[in-house]
Short mmCIF file of C-alpha atoms in Angstrom, two decimals:
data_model
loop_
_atom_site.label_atom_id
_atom_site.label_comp_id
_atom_site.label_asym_id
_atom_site.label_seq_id
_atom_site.Cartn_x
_atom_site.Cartn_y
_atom_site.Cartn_z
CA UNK A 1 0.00 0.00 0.00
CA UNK A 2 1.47 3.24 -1.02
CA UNK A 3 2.26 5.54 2.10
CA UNK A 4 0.05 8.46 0.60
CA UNK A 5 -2.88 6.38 0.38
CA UNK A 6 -2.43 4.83 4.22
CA UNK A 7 -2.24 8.37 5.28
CA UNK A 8 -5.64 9.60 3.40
CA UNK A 9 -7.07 6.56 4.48
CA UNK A 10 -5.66 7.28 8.20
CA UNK A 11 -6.82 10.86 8.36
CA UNK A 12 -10.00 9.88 7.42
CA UNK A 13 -10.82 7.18 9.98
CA UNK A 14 -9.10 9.70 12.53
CA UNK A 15 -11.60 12.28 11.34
CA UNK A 16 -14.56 10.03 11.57
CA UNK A 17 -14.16 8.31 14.81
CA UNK A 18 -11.22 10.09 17.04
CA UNK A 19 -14.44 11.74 19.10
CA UNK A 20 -15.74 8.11 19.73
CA UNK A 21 -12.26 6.86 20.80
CA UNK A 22 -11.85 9.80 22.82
CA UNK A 23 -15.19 9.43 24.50
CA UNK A 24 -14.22 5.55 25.04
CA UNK A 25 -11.06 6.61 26.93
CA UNK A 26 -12.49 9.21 28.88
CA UNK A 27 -14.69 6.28 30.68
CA UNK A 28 -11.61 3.72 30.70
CA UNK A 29 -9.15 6.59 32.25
CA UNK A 30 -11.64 8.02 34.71
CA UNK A 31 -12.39 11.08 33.28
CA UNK A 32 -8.67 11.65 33.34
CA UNK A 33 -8.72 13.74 29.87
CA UNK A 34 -4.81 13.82 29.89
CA UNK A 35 -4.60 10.67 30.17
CA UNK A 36 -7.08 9.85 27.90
CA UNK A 37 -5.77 11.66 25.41
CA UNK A 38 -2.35 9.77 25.76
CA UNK A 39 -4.22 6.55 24.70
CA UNK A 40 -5.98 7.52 22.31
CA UNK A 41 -2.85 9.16 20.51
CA UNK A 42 -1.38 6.24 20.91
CA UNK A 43 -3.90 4.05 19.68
CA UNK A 44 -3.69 6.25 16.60
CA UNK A 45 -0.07 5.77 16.26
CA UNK A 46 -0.15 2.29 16.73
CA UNK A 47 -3.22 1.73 13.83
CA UNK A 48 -1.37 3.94 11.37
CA UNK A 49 1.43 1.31 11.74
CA UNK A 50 -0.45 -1.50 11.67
CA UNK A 51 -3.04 -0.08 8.81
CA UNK A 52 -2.87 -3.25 6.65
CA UNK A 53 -4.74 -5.18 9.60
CA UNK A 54 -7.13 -2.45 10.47
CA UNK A 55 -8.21 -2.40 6.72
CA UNK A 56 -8.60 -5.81 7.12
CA UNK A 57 -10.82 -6.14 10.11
CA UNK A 58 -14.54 -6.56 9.54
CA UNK A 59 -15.34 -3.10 11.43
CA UNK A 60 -11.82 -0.73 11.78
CA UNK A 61 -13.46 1.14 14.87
CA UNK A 62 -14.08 -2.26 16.59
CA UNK A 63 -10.25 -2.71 15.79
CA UNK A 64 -9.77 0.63 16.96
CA UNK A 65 -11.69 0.24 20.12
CA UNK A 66 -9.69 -3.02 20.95
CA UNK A 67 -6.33 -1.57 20.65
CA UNK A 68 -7.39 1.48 22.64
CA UNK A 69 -8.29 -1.23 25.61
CA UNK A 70 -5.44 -2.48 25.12
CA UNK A 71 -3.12 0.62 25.12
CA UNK A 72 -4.86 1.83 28.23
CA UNK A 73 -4.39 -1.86 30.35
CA UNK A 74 -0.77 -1.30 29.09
CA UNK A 75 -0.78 2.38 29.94
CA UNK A 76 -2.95 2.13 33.54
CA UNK A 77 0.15 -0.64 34.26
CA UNK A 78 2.71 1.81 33.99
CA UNK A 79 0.64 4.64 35.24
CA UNK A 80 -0.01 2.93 38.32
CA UNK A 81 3.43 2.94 39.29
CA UNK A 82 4.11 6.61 38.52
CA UNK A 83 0.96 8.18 38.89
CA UNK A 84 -0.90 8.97 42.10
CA UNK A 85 -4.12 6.47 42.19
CA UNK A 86 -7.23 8.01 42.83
CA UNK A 87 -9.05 6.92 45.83
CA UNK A 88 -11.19 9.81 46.78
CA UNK A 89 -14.47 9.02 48.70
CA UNK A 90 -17.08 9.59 45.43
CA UNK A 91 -19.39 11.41 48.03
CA UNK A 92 -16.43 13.25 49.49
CA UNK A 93 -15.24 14.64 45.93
CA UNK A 94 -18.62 15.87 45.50
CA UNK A 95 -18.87 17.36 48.52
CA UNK A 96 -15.84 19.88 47.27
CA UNK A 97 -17.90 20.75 44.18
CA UNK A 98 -18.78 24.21 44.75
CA UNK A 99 -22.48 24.56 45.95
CA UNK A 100 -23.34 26.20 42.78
CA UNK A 101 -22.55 23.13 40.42
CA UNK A 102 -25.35 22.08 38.49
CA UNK A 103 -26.64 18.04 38.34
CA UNK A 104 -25.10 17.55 35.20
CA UNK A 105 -21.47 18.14 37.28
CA UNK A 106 -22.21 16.61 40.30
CA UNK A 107 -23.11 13.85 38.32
CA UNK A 108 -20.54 13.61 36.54
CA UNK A 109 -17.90 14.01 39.22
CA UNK A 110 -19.55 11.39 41.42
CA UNK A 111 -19.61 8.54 38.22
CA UNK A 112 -16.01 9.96 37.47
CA UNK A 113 -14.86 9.10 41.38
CA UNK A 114 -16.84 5.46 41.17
CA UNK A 115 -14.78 4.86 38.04
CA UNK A 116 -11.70 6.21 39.51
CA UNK A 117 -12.27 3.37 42.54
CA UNK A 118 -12.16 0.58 40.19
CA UNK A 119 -9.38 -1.30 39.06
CA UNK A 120 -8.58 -0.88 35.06
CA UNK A 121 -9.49 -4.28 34.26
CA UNK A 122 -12.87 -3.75 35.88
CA UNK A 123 -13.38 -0.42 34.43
CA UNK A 124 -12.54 -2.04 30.80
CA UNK A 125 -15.39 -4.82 31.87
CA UNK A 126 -18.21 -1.93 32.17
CA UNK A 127 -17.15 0.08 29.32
CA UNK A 128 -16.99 -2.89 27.20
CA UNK A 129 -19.73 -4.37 28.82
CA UNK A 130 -22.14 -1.60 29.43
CA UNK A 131 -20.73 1.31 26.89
CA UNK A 132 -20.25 -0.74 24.26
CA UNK A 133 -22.81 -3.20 24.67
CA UNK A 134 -20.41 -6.57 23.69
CA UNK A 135 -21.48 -9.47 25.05
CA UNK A 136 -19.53 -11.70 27.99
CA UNK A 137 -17.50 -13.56 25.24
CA UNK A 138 -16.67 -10.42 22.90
CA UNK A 139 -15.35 -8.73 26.23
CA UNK A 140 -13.40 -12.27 27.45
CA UNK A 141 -11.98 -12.12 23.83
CA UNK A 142 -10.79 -8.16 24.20
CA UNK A 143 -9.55 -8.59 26.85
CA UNK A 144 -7.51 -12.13 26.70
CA UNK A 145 -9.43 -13.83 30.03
CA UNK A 146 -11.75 -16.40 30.63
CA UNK A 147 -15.69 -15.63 29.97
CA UNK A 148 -15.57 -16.69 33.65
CA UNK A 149 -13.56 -13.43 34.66
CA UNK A 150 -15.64 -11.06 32.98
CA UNK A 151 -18.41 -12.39 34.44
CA UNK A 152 -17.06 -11.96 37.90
CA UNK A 153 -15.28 -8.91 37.33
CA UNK A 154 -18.68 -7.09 35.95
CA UNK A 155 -20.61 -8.41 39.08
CA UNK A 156 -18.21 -7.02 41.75
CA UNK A 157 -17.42 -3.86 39.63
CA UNK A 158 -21.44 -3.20 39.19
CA UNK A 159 -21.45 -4.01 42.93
CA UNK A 160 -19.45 -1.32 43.78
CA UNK A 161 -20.73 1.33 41.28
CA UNK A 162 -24.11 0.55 42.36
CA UNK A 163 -22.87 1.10 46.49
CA UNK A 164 -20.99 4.29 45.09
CA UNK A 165 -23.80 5.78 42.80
CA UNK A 166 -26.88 4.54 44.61
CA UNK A 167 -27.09 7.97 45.99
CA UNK A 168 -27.16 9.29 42.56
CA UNK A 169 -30.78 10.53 42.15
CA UNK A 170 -30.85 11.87 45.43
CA UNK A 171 -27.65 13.72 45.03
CA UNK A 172 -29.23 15.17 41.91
CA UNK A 173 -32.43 16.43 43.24
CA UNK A 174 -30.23 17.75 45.94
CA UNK A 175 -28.34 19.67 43.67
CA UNK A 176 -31.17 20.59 41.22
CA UNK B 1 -29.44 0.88 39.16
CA UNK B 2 -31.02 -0.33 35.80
CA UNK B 3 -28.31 -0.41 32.98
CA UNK B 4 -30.08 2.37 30.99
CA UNK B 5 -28.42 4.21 34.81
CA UNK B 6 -25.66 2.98 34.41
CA UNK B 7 -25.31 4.12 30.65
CA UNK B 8 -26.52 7.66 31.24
CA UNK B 9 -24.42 8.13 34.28
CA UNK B 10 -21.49 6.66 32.10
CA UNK B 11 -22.84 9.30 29.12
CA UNK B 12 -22.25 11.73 31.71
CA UNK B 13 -18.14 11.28 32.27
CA UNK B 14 -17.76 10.25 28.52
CA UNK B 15 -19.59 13.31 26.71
CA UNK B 16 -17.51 16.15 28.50
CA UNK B 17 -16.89 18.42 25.68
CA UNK B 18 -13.55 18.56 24.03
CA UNK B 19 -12.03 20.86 21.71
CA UNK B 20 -11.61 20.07 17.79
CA UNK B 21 -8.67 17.97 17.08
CA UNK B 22 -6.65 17.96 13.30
CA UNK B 23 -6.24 14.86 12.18
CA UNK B 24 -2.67 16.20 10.98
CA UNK B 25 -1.54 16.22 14.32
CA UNK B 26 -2.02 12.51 14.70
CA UNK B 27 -0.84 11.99 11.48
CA UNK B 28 2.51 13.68 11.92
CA UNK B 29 3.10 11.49 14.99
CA UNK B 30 2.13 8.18 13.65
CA UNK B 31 4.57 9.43 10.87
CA UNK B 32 7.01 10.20 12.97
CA UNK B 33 6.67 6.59 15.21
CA UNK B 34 6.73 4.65 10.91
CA UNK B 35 10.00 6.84 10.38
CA UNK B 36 11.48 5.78 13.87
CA UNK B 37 10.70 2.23 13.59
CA UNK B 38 12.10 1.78 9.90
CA UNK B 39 15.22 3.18 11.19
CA UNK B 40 15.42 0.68 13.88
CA UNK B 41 14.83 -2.16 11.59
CA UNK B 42 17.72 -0.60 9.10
CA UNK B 43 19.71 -0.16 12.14
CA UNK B 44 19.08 -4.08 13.25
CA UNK B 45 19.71 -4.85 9.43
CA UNK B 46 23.25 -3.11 9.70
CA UNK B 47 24.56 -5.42 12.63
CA UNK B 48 23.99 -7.85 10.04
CA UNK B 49 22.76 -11.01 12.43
CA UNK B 50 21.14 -12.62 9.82
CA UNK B 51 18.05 -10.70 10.68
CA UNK B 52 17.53 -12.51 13.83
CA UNK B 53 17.60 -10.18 16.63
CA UNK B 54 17.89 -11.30 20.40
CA UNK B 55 14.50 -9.37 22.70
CA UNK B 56 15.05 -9.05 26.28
CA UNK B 57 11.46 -10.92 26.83
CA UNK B 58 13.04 -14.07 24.23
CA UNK B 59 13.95 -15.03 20.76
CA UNK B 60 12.70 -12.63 18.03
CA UNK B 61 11.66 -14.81 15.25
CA UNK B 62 12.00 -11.92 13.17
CA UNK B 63 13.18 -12.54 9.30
CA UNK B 64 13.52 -9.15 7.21
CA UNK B 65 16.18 -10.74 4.71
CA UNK B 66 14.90 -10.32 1.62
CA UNK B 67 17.99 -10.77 -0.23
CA UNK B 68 19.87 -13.18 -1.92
CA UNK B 69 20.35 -16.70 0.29
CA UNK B 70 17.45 -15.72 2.06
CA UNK B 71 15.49 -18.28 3.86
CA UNK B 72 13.27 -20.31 1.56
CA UNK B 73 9.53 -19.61 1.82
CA UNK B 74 7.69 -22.65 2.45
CA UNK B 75 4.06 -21.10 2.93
CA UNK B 76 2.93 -17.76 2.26
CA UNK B 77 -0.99 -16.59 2.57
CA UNK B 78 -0.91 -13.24 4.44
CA UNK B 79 2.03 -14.77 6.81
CA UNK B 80 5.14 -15.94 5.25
CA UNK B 81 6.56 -19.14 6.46
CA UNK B 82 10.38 -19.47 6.15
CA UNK B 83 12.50 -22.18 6.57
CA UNK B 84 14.99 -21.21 9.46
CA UNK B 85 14.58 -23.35 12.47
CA UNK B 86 14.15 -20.84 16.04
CA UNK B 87 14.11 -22.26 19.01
CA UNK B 88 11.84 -20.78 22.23
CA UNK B 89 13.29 -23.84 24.90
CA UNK B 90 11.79 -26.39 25.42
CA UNK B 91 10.00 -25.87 21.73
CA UNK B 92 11.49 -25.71 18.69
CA UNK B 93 10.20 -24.60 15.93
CA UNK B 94 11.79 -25.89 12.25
CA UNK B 95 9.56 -22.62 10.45
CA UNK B 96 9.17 -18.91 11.16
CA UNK B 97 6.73 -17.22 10.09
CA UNK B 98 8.42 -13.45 8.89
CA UNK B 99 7.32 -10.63 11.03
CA UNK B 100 6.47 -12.57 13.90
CA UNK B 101 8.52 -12.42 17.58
CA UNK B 102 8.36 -14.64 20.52
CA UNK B 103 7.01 -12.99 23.33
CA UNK B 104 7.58 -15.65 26.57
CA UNK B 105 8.38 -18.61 26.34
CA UNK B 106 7.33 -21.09 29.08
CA UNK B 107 7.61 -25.05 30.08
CA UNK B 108 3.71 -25.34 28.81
CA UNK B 109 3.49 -22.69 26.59
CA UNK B 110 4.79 -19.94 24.17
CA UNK B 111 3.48 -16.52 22.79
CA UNK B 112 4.36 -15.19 19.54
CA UNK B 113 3.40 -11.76 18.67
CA UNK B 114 3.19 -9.43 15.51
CA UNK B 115 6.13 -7.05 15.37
CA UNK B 116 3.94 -4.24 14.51
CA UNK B 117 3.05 -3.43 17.99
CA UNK B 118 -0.59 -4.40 17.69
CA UNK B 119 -0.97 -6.38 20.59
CA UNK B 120 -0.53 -6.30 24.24
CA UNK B 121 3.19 -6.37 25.96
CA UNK B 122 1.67 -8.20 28.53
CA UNK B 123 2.13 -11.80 28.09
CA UNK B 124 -0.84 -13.31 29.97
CA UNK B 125 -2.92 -10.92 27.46
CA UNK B 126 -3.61 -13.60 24.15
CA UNK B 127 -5.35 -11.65 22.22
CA UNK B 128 -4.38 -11.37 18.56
CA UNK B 129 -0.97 -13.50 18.99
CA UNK B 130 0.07 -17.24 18.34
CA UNK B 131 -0.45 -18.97 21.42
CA UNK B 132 1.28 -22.26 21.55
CA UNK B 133 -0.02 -24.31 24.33
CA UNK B 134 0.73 -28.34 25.64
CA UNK B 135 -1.49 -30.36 27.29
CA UNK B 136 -2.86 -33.83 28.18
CA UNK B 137 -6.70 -32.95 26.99
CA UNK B 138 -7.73 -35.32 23.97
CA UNK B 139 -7.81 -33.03 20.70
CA UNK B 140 -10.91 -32.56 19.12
CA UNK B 141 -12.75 -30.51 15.90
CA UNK B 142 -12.03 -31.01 12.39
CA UNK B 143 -10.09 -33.88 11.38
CA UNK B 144 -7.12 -32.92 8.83
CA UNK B 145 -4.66 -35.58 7.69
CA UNK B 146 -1.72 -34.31 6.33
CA UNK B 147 1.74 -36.10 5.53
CA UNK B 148 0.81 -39.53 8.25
CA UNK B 149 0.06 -36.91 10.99
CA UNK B 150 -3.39 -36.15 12.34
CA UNK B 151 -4.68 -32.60 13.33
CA UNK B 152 -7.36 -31.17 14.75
CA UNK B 153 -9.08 -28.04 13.77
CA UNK B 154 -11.62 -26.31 16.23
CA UNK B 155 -12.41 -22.71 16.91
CA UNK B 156 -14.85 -20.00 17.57
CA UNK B 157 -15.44 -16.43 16.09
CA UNK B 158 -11.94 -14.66 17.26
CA UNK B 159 -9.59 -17.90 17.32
CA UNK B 160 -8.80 -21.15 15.03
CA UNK B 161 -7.22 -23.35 17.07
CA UNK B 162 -4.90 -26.38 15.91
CA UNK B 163 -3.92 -29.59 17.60
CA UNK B 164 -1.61 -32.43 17.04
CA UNK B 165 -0.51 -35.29 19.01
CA UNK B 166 3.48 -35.29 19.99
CA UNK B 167 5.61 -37.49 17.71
CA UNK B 168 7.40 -40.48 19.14
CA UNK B 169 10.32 -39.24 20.98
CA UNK B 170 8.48 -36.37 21.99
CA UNK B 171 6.89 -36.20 25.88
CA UNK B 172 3.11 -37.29 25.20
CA UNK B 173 0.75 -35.05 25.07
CA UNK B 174 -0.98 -32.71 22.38
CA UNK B 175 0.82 -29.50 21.01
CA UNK B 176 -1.77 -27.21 20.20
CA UNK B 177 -1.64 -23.34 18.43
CA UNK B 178 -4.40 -20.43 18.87
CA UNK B 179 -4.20 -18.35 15.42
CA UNK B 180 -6.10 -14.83 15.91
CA UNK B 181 -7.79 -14.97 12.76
CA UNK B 182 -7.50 -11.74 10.60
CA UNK B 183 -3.87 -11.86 11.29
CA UNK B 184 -3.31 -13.76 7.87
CA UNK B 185 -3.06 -17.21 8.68
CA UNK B 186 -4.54 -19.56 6.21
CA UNK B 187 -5.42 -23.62 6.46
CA UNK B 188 -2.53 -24.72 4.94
CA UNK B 189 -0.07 -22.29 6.64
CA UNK B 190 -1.30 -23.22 10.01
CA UNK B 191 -0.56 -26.99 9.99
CA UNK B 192 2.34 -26.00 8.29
CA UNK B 193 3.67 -24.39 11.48
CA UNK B 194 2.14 -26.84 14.12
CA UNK B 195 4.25 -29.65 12.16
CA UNK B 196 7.06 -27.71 12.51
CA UNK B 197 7.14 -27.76 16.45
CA UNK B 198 9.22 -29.90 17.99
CA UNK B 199 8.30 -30.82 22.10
CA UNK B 200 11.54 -30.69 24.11
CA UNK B 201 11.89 -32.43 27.55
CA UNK B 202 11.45 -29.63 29.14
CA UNK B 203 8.07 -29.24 28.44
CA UNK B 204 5.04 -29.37 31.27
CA UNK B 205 1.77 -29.92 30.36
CA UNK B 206 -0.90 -26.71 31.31
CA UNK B 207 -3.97 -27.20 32.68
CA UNK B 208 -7.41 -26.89 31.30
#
């Protein structure tokens, strides 16, 4: 393929779906929109070199979206040794929120802190699971484990988002 | 929490808006990253090790000799199948396939990944690589007979997987290889590569 044509081809796919990528990294990193951003450029770089397979693949965003997962297990590994983890209280965080934030912050802030308090494997599990919509064995295939693990990783991560965000509706009428 | 919750709470962190991005700007990097890594591989070329270059993780498998006394290509669908034996201990491997690199190597099994940086660097993370695994279960799937030897083909939307029995010799068991499909591999190629594995006795059989 002649390097002109990979390129055209390139920008155009990062024209059409860098917003979707972006959004999916925003979930897997937290909200962290640094850090998102470092994945997703990434993933970008790492598609342009490997165009031949994404032109190959049935759907190039479901490529896409794989290698971003990817990128960002790779990326949370390293990060977690050089980055300070989040582990705020969700319900403390929002509690700094000035008293003037509307719902749509609060709410946001709160999901961002119960995604924050989950491991990245577990995050990956909801956004795959629950984002995305891909079944138990799509997400077991992503993300090279057992159907088995997905399965128990989405129960205790919708556990905990469901302790951490039960509060949601009444935190938004609070703030309303 | 229903999961139409969950997805407009998750709506909620993902839609933050975000300033316009050029496309140039990832362009010029993943430019930059092609330029970077064709230097490497003309750097690798100039030390001249017969285009097999030692990772810290294992044996690159790596063949970018094109020229003349190259390798002889035995198979070649998407992935090219050379003759040049590699060895990842306790397997050894009498083909290469060009453009591939082992990734770990253990007593009941062996990755192999692209070289294009496609997949994960984290070994227990199989997806999209060659997955070479040895085990006591009984093979089952397709039946192909090729040459006196017996293999197995089975597999599901994301994976072809290939078994064999060991050859006499070998310690017992069943050798097989997970091909990502999409990655290039055809039939013909893959038995051609799972007859070209050799058990050592240093091999352990995995579980499941």
């Amino acid at each position: 393929m002649r390097d002109d044509e990979r390129s055209s081809e390139f920008v155009a796919f990062t024209r059409a779906h860098r917003t979707d990528l972006m959004r999916t990294a925003a979930l897997l990193c937290a909200g962290d929109e640094a850090f998102a951003e470092d994945v997703v450029q990434t993933t970008l770089t790492r598609l342009y070199l490997a165009w031949g397979r994404v032109r190959r693949a049935d759907s190039a965003l479901a490529y896409a979206r794989r290698s971003l997962t990817h990128v960002f297990i790779d990326e949370a590994r390293r990060a977690h040794r050089r980055r300070e983890s989040v582990v705020a209280d969700p319900a403390l965080a929002l509690a700094s929120e000035p008293a003037t934030a509307t719902a749509d912050l609060a709410t946001r802030e709160l999901v961002r802190a119960a995604l924050a308090s989950l491991g990245p494997r577990q995050r990956a599990v909801v956004v795959l699971r629950h984002w995305h919509d891909l079944d138990v064995a799509e997400t077991a295939r992503i993300l090279g484990c057992s159907t088995g693990t997905v399965k128990s990783q989405n129960a205790r991560a919708l556990a905990h988002l469901r302790e951490h965000l039960g509060t949601l509706d009444r935190l938004t009428l609070e703030v309303s | 929490m229903t999961s139409d919750d969950l997805k407009h709470a998750l709506e909620s962190v993902a839609a933050t808006e975000r300033p316009a991005t050029d496309p140039a700007a990832d362009l010029a990097r993943a430019r930059s990253a092609a330029r970077r890594r064709t230097r490497r591989r003309f750097r690798a070329g100039l030390v001249g090790v017969a285009s097999v270059a030692v990772l810290a993780v294992g044996v690159s498998v790596v063949v970018d000799d094109d020229g003349p006394g190259a390798p002889t290509v035995i198979a070649s669908s998407g992935v090219e199948l050379v003759a040049k034996t590699f060895e990842a201990t306790p397997y050894t491997f009498d083909l290469t396939p060009r453009g591939w690199s082992v990734q770990a190597q253990q007593p009941t099994a062996v990755t192999i990944v692209p070289d294009d940086g496609s997949t994960s660097s984290d070994p227990d993370v199989f997806v999209g690589k060659l997955v070479i695994l040895f085990d006591a279960n009984p093979p089952d799937g397709r039946v192909v007979d090729r040459d006196g030897r017996r293999f197995w083909v089975s597999g599901d939307s994301g994976y072809t997987t290939l078994a064999t029995r060991t050859t006499p010799g070998e310690p017992s068991g069943v050798v097989r290889i997970q091909y990502p499909k999409g990655a290039g591999w055809d039939e013909a190629s893959m038995v051609d590569f799972l007859a070209s594995v050799h058990v050592g006795p240093g091999a352990r059989h995995g579980l499941g």
